[in-house]
XYZ file of C-alpha atoms in Angstrom:
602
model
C -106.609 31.787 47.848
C -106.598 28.004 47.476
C -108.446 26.230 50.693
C -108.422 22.962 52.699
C -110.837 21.493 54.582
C -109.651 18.863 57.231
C -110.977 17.339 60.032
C -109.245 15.215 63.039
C -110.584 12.661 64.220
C -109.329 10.341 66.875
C -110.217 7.955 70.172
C -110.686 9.837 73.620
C -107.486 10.469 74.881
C -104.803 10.259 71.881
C -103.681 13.527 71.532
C -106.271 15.873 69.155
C -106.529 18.852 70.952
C -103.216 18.924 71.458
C -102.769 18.137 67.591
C -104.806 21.270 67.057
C -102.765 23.323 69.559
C -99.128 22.857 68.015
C -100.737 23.106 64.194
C -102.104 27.126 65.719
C -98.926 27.634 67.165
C -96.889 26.691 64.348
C -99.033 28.810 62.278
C -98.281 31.781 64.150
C -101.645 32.143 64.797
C -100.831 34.153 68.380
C -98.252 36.669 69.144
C -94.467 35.773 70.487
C -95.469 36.861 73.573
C -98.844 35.746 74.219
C -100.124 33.344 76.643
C -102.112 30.982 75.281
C -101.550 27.902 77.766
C -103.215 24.597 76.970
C -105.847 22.542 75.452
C -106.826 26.061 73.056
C -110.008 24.366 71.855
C -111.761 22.767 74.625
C -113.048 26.179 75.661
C -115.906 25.249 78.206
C -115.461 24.290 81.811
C -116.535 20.715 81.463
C -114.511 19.874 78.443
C -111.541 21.329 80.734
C -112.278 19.534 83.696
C -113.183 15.861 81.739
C -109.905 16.368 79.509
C -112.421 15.749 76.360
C -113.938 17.178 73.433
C -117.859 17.206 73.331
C -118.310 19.846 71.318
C -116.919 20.150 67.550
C -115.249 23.495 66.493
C -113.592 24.927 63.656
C -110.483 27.273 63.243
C -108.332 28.575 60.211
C -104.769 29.023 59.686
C -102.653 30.179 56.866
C -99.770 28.197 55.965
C -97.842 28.580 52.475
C -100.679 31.135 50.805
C -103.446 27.823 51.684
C -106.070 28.637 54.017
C -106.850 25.483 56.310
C -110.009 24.974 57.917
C -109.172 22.296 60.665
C -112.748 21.192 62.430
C -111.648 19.373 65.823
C -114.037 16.488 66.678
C -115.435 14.383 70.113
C -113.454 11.013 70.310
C -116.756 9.658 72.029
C -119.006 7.736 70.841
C -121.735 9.271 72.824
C -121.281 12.380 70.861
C -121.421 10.759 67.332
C -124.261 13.106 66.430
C -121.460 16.192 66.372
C -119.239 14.232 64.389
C -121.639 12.699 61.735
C -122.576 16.123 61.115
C -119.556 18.392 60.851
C -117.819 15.516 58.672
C -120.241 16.704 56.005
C -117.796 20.430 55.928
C -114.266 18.557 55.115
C -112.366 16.984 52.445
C -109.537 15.005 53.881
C -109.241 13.562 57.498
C -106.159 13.132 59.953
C -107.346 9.840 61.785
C -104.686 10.575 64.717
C -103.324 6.966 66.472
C -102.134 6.367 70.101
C -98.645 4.336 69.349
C -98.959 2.110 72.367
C -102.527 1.616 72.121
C -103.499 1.595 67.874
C -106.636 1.968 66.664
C -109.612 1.786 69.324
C -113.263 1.298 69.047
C -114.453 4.491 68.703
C -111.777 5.443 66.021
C -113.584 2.876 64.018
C -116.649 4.551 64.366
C -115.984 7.672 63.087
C -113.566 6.723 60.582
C -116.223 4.492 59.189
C -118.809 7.463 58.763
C -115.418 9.344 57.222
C -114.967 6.549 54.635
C -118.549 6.291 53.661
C -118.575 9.951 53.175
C -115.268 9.426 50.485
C -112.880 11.392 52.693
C -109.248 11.290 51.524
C -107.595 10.171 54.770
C -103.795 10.876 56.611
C -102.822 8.539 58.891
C -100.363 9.957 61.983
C -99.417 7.944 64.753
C -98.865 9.983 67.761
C -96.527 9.639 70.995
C -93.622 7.648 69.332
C -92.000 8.590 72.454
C -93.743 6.966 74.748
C -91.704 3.686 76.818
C -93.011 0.268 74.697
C -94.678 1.596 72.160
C -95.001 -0.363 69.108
C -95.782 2.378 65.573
C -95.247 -0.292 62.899
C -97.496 -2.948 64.574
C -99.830 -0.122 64.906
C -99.346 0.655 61.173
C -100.492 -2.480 60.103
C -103.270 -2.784 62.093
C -104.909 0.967 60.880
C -104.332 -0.603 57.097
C -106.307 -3.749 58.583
C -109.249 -1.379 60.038
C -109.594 0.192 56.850
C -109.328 -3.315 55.061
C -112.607 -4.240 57.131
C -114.378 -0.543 56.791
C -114.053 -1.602 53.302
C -111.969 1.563 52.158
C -111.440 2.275 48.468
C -107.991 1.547 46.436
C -107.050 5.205 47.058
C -108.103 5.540 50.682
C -106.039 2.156 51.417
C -103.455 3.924 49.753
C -103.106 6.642 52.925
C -99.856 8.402 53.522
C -98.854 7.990 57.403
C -96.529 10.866 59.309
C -95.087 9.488 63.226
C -94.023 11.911 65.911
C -94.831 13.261 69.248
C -98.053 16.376 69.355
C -96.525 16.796 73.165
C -92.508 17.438 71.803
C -94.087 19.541 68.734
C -92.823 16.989 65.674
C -94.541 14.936 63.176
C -92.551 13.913 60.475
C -93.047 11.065 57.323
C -90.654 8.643 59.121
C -89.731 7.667 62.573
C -86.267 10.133 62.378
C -87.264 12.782 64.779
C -87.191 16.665 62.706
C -87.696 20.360 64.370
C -91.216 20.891 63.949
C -94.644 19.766 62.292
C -94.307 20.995 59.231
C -94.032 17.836 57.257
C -97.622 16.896 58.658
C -98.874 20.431 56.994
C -97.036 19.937 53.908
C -98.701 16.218 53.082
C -102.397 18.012 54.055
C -101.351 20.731 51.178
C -100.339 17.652 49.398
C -102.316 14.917 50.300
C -105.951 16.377 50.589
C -108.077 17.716 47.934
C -109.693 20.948 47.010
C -112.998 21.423 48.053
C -114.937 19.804 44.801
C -116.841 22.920 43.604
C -119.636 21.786 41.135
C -121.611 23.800 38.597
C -124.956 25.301 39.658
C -126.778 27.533 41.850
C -125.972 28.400 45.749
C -126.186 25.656 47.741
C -124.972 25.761 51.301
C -125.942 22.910 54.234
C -125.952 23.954 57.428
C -124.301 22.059 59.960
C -123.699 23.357 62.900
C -125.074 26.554 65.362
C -123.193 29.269 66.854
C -124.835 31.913 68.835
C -123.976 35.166 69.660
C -125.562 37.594 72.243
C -125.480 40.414 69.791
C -126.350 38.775 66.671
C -128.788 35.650 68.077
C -128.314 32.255 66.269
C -125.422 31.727 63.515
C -125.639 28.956 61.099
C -122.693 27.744 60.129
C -121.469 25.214 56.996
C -119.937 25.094 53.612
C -120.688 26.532 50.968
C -120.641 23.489 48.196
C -121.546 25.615 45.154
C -122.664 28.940 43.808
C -121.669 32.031 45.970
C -123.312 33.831 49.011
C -123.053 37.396 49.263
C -124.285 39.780 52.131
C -127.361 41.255 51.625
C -128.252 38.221 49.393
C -131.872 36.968 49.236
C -132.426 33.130 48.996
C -134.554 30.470 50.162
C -134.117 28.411 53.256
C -135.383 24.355 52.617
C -136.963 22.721 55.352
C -136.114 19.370 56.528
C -140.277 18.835 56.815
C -140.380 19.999 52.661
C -141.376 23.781 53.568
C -139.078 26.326 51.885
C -138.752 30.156 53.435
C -137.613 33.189 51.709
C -135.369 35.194 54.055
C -132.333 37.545 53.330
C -128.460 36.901 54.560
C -127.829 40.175 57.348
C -123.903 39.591 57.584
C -120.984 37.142 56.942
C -118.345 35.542 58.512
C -115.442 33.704 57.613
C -113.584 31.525 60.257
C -110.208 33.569 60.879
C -107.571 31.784 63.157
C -109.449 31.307 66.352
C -112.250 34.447 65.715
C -114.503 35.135 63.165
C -113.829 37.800 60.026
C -116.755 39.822 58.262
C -116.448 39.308 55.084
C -118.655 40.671 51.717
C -118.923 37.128 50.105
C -117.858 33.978 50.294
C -117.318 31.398 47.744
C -117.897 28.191 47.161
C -115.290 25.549 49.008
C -114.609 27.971 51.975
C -116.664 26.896 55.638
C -118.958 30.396 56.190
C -121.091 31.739 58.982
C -124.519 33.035 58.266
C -126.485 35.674 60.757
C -130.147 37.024 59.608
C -131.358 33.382 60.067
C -134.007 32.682 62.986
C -135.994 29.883 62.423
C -133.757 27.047 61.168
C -132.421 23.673 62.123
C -129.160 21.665 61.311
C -129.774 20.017 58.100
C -131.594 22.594 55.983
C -130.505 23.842 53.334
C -129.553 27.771 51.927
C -130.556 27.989 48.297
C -130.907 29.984 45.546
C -133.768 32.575 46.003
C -135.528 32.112 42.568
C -134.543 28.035 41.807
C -133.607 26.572 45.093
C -132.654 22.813 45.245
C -131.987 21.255 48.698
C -129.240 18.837 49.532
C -130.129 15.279 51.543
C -131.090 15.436 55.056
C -128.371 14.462 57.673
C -129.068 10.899 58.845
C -127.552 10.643 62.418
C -127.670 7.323 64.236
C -130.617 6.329 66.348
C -130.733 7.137 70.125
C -130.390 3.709 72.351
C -131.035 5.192 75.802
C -133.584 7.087 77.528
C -134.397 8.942 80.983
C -136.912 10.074 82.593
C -136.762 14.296 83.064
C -138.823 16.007 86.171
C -139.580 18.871 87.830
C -137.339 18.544 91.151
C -140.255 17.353 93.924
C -138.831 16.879 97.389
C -138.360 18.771 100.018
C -135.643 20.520 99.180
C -137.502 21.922 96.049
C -136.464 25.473 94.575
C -133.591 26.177 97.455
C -130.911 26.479 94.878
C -132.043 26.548 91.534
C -133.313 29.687 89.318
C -134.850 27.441 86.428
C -137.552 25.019 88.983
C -140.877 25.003 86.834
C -141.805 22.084 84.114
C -141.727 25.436 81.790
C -138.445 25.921 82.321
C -137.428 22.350 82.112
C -139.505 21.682 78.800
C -137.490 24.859 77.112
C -134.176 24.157 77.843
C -134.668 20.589 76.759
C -136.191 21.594 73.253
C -133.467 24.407 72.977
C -131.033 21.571 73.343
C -132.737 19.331 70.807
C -131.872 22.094 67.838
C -128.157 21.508 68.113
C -127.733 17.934 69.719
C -129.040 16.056 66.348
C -128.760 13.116 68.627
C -131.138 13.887 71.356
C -134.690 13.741 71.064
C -137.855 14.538 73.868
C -141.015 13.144 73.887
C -143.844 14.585 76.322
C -145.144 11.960 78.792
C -148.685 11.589 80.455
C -147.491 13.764 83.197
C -147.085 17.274 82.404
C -143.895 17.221 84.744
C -141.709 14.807 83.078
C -139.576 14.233 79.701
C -138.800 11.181 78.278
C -135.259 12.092 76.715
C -133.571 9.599 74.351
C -130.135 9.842 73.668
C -126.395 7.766 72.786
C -125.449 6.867 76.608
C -125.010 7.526 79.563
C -122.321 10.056 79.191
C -124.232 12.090 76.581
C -127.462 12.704 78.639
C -124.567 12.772 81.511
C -123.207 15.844 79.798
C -126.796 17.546 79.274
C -128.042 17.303 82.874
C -124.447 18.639 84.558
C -124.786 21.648 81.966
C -128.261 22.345 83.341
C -127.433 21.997 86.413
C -124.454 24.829 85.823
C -127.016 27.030 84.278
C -129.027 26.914 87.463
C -131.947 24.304 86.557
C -132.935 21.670 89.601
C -134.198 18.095 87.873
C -135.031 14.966 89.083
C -133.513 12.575 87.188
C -134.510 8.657 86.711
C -132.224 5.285 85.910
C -131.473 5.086 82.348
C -133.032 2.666 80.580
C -132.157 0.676 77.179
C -134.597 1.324 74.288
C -135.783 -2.376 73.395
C -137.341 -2.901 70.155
C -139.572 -5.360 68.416
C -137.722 -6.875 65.172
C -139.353 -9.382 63.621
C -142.088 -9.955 66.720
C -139.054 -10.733 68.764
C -138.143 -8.152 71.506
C -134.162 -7.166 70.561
C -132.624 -4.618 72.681
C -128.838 -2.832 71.222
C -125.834 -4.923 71.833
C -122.331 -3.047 72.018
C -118.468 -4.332 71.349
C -116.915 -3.936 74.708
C -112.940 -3.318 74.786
C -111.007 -3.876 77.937
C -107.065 -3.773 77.981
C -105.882 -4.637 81.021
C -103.117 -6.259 83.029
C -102.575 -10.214 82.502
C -103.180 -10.903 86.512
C -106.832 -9.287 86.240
C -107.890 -11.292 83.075
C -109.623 -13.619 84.574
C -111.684 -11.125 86.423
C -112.810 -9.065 84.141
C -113.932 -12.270 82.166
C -115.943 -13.349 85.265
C -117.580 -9.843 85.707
C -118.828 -9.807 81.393
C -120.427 -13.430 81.214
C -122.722 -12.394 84.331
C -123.858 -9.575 82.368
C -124.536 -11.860 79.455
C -121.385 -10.152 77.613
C -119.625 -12.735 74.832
C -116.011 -12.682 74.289
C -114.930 -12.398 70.771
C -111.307 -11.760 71.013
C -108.592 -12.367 73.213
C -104.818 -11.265 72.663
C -101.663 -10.492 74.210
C -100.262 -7.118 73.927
C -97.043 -5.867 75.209
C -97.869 -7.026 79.182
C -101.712 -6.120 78.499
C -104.352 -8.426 77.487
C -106.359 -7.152 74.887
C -110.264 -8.411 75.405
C -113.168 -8.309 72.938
C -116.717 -8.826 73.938
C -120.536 -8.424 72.866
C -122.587 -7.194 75.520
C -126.201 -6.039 75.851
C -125.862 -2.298 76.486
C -127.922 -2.732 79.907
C -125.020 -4.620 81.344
C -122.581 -1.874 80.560
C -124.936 0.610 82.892
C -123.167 0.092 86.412
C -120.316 -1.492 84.869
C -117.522 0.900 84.805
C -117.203 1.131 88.849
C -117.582 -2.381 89.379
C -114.573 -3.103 87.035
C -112.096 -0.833 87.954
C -112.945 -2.037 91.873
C -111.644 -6.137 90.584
C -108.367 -4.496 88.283
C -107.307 -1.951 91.032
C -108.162 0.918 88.347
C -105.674 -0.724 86.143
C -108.785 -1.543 83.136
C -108.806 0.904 79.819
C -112.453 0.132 78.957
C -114.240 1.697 75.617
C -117.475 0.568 74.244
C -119.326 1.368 70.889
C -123.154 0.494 69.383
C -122.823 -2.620 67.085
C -126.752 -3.618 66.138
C -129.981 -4.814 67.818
C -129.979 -8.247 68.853
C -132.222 -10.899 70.659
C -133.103 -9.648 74.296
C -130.863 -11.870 76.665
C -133.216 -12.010 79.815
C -132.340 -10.409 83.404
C -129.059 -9.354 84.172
C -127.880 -8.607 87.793
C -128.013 -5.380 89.212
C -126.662 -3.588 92.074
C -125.883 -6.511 94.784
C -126.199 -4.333 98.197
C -129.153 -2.345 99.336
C -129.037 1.179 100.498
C -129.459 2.653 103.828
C -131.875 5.380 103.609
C -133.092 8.553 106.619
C -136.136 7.773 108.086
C -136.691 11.600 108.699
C -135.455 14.878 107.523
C -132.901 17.204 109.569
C -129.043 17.428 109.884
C -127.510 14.079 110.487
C -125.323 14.031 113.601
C -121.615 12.234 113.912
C -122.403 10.479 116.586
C -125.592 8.547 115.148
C -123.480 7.685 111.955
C -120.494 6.737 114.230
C -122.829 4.128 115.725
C -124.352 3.223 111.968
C -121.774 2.566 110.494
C -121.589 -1.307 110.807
C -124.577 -1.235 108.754
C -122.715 0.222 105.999
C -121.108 2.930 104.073
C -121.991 6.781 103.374
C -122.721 9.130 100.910
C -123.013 12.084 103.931
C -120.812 13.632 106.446
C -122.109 14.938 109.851
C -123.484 18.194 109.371
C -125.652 17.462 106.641
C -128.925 18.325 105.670
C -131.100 15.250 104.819
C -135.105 14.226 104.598
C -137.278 11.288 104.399
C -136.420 8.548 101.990
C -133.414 9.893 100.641
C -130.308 7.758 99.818
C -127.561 8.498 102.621
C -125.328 5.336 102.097
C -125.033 1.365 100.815
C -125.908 -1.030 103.047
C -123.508 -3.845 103.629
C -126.682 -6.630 102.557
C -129.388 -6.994 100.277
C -132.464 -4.882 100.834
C -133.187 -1.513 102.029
C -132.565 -0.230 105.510
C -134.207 3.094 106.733
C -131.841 4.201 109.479
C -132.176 7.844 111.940
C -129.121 9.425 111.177
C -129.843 12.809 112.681
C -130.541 11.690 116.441
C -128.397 13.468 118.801
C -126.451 12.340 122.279
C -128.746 12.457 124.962
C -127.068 14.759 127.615
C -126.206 14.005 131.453
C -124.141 14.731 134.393
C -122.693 11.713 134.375
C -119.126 11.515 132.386
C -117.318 8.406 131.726
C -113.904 8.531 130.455
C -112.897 7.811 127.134
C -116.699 7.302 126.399
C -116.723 11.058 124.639
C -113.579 10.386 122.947
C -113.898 11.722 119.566
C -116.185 9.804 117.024
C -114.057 8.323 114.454
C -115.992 8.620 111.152
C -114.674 7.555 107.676
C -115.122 10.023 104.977
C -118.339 9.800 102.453
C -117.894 8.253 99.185
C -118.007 11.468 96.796
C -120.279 9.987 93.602
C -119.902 11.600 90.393
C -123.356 12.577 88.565
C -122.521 9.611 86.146
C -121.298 7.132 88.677
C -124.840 8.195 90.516
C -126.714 7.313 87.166
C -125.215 3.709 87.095
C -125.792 3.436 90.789
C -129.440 4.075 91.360
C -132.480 1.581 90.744
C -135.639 1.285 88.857
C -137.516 2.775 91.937
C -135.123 5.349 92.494
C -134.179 8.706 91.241
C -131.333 11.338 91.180
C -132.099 15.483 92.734
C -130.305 17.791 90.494
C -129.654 20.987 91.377
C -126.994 23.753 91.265
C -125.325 22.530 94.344
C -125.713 19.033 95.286
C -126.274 15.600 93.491
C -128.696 13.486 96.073
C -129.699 9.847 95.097
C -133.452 9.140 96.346
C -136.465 6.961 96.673
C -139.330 8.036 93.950
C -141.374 6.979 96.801
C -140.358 9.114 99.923
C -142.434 7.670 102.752
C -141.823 4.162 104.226
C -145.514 3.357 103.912
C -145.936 4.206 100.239
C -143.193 2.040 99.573
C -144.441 -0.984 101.345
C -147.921 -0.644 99.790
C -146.451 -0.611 96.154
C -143.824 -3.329 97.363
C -146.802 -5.933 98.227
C -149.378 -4.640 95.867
C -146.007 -6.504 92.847
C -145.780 -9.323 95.080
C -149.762 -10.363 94.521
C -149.668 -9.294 91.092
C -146.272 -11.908 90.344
């Protein structure tokens, strides 16, 4: 049977998933009957709830006697280490285009590692159907991205199919047909066979599966030779060590499942169990001559946190996973399969120093901890700053904001005080299309900030460009925070008479303790208010004195909104249940001793 190996790839938000979804249906991967609802491939909760991919997968179909081996990629960024990696397992790409919106940053980035890798791409511009949208402008400006990603004669020379994933048509011009099979006839067409080449087994693994009954999978293609089950052969080490070991059982990838399968040959994407000790990267070779293939590269991390042990006093009254054993596991586990993450042990035998792409990669890592039942403290994340050259350069990013003409001006105002450069500025449609180069520190607290001065109206997207000069301070949070001056439950009436000082992050009811975060204050500098003081009871009754307090709600702060929120002295509690922002120093005293210890030391 003659196979294809595509990936997608695509910004957040323009329609991949769903891509994937019509291409299974139309394949009649499920029964007529059978509910399959939406979004088939983002199978965990958080890629459900977020409405993105984070994690890369693969499924086969059968369409015209071809197998097709469609890999579904993260639009982020932030989880570029997935995509450099499973790019390696295809032959052709579908680089999948918003009509309205064209090409955005991150499409360039992982088109660009597509390109470099000599990936025969397929252009299709989704949601023609959408009010002012503009395909042929948007045709012109892919060919100009691949103009600049310096794309060969035959990769500039990319067939392009329009149509609508949501209405179920995709078709080679803008005349609207039944289905998508036009789209599945130009990747029979349009992308190659797998290029088999002479030689020995050779198989690169690229990505990890795990199974309770079988342990760790590795998955990848096999580029030439044959595997068999049963098969001895050599595993090669990233670090140069080789070990002999012996394939247990084979899979193929079968619609959405897996099939066991006697052997597979070279071209087709295979699963391999009877591994233990491997990583992403090595290679499976021939038992008796084995030759490895290069390493991976994966872009370098420009972000770290700090990782601890959850210490206040709330420590261990949800979690299952509290110990720095615990912690230290599950964050080496992670590093096997997130090629983009790396942990280095500190001083303290509590605490991580985890690098990774941003803030919603290590974002991602801490809430699926947290759902596994670890409690963390977590610290502000901090830009990695190099020294190029003897001069101290920190990583620079392209900032995109599209955003409604009457907020411009704004959004202008809010870049250039976090040293951000504008590059471009355009009109399109009634958006205004704005380019700028910005540190990456001024992007951290950013994102609430600007969709506060454009009434949520902003699309914002951001990728790594290159290391650059350090630009000097950049302003940080404006308003202090109010914090408890003791623990207990806080009480509506002492936050109905707070609450000129500011706004909350707690409700009445509450549990709280010293020196944790319980709401901004409405001025600079800290404020350590008694929330939990109750009303002092008497005979004597005035009316309308006991009228009910009349408390706005808290602010609800998402785990990455918290992360952009908090401080250099501050820190975030992790744990099953609740998301606290606190002091790293929880007694008053402490703080004012560290506070005026800096002060003689400036």
């Amino acid at each position: 049977m003659q196979i294809r190996n595509i990936a997608i790839i695509a910004h957040v938000d323009h329609g991949k998933t769903t891509l994937v979804d019509k291409i299974l249906h139309e394949t009649n991967v499920f029964r007529a009957n059978q509910e399959t609802g939406e979004l088939i491939m983002d199978n965990n909760d958080l890629e459900r709830e977020r409405g993105i991919t984070i994690l890369s997968k693969n499924v086969s179909v059968e369409y015209k006697g071809t197998k097709i081996n469609v890999i579904d990629t993260p639009g982020h960024a932030d989880f570029g280490g997935e995509v450099e990696r499973v790019l390696k397992m295809a032959d052709g790409v579908i680089l999948l285009v918003d009509a309205f919106e064209g090409p955005m940053p991150q499409t360039r980035f992982v088109l660009q590692k597509a390109l470099q890798l000599n990936l025969k791409p397929i252009v299709v511009i989704n949601k023609v159907d959408k009010p002012n949208c503009r395909p042929d402008e948007v045709h012109d400006a892919v060919f100009e991205l691949f103009f600049n990603l310096d794309a060969t004669e035959e990769q500039l020379n990319f067939p392009t199919y329009y149509g609508s994933g949501k209405n179920g048509w995709f078709n080679s011009s803008l005349e609207q047909c039944e289905n998508i099979t036009p789209l599945l006839d130009g990747i029979l067409e349009h992308v190659p066979e797998p290029k088999i080449e002479e030689g020995t087994l050779q198989l690169q693994i690229t990505s990890l599966d795990y199974s309770t009954f079988l342990g760790r999978i590795a998955v990848g293609k096999v580029t030439r030779g044959s595997i068999k089950e049963n098969q001895p052969f050599s595993l090669m080490r990233a670090d140069g060590s080789v070990v002999k070991s012996r394939v247990r059982e084979l899979y193929v990838f079968e619609s959405l499942g897996k099939k066991k399968v006697p052997e597979v040959l070279a071209g087709d994407i295979c699963a391999v169990v009877g591994l233990e000790d491997f990583t992403i990267g090595d290679t499976i070779a021939d038992f008796e001559n084995p030759e490895a293939l290069p390493i991976i590269a994966v872009d370098e991390p420009t972000m770290n946190m700090m990782f601890s042990i959850n210490n206040s006093p709330f420590f261990g009254k949800d979690g299952k996973f509290v110990t720095s054993r615990h912690l230290r596991d599950r964050l080496m586990k992670e590093t096997e399969k997130n090629l983009a993450l790396r942990v280095v042990d500190t001083d303290s035998a509590d605490s991580f120093l985890v690098y990774g792409r941003g803030i919603l990669h290590l974002g991602v890592l801490i809430e699926t901890m947290r759902r596994e039942g670890y409690e963390l403290t977590v610290g502000q994340p901090q830009v990695i700053v190099k020294h190029i050259d003897g001069k101290k350069s920190e990583p620079y990013e392209i900032l995109v904001v599209d955003v409604p003409e009457e907020f411009a001006s704004k959004v202008i105002d809010l870049v250039t005080r976090r040293k951000g450069e504008m590059l471009i500025m355009e009109t399109k449609g009634t958006m205004q299309h704005l380019e700028f180069e910005i540190p990456s520190r001024g992007l951290i607290g950013m994102r609430t900030q600007m969709l506060t001065n454009t009434a949520g109206e902003a699309v914002m997207a951001h990728r790594f460009s290159e290391y650059k000069a350090w630009k000097g301070q950049i302003p940080g949070r404006g308003n202090g925070v109010l914090l408890s001056k003791e623990g207990g439950t806080t009480t509506g009436y002492s936050l109905d008479k707070l609450q000129d000082r500011g706004s909350f992050f707690v409700d009445p009811g509450e549990e709280v303790y010293a020196g944790m975060i319980i709401g901004e204050n409405n001025k600079p500098g800290d404020l350590v208010v008694n929330p939990n003081e109750g009303k002092k009871l008497t005979n004597m009754r005035a009316s309308g004195s006991d009228a009910a307090t009349n408390i706005a709600p808290k602010i609800q702060m998402t785990l990455e909104e918290c992360m952009e929120y908090i401080q250099h002295d501050e820190c975030i509690e992790v744990t099953p249940n609740h998301i606290r922002m606190r002091k790293v120093l929880l007694n008053e005293e402490d703080r004012k001793r560290v506070a005026k210890s800096m002060k003689t030391e400036a």
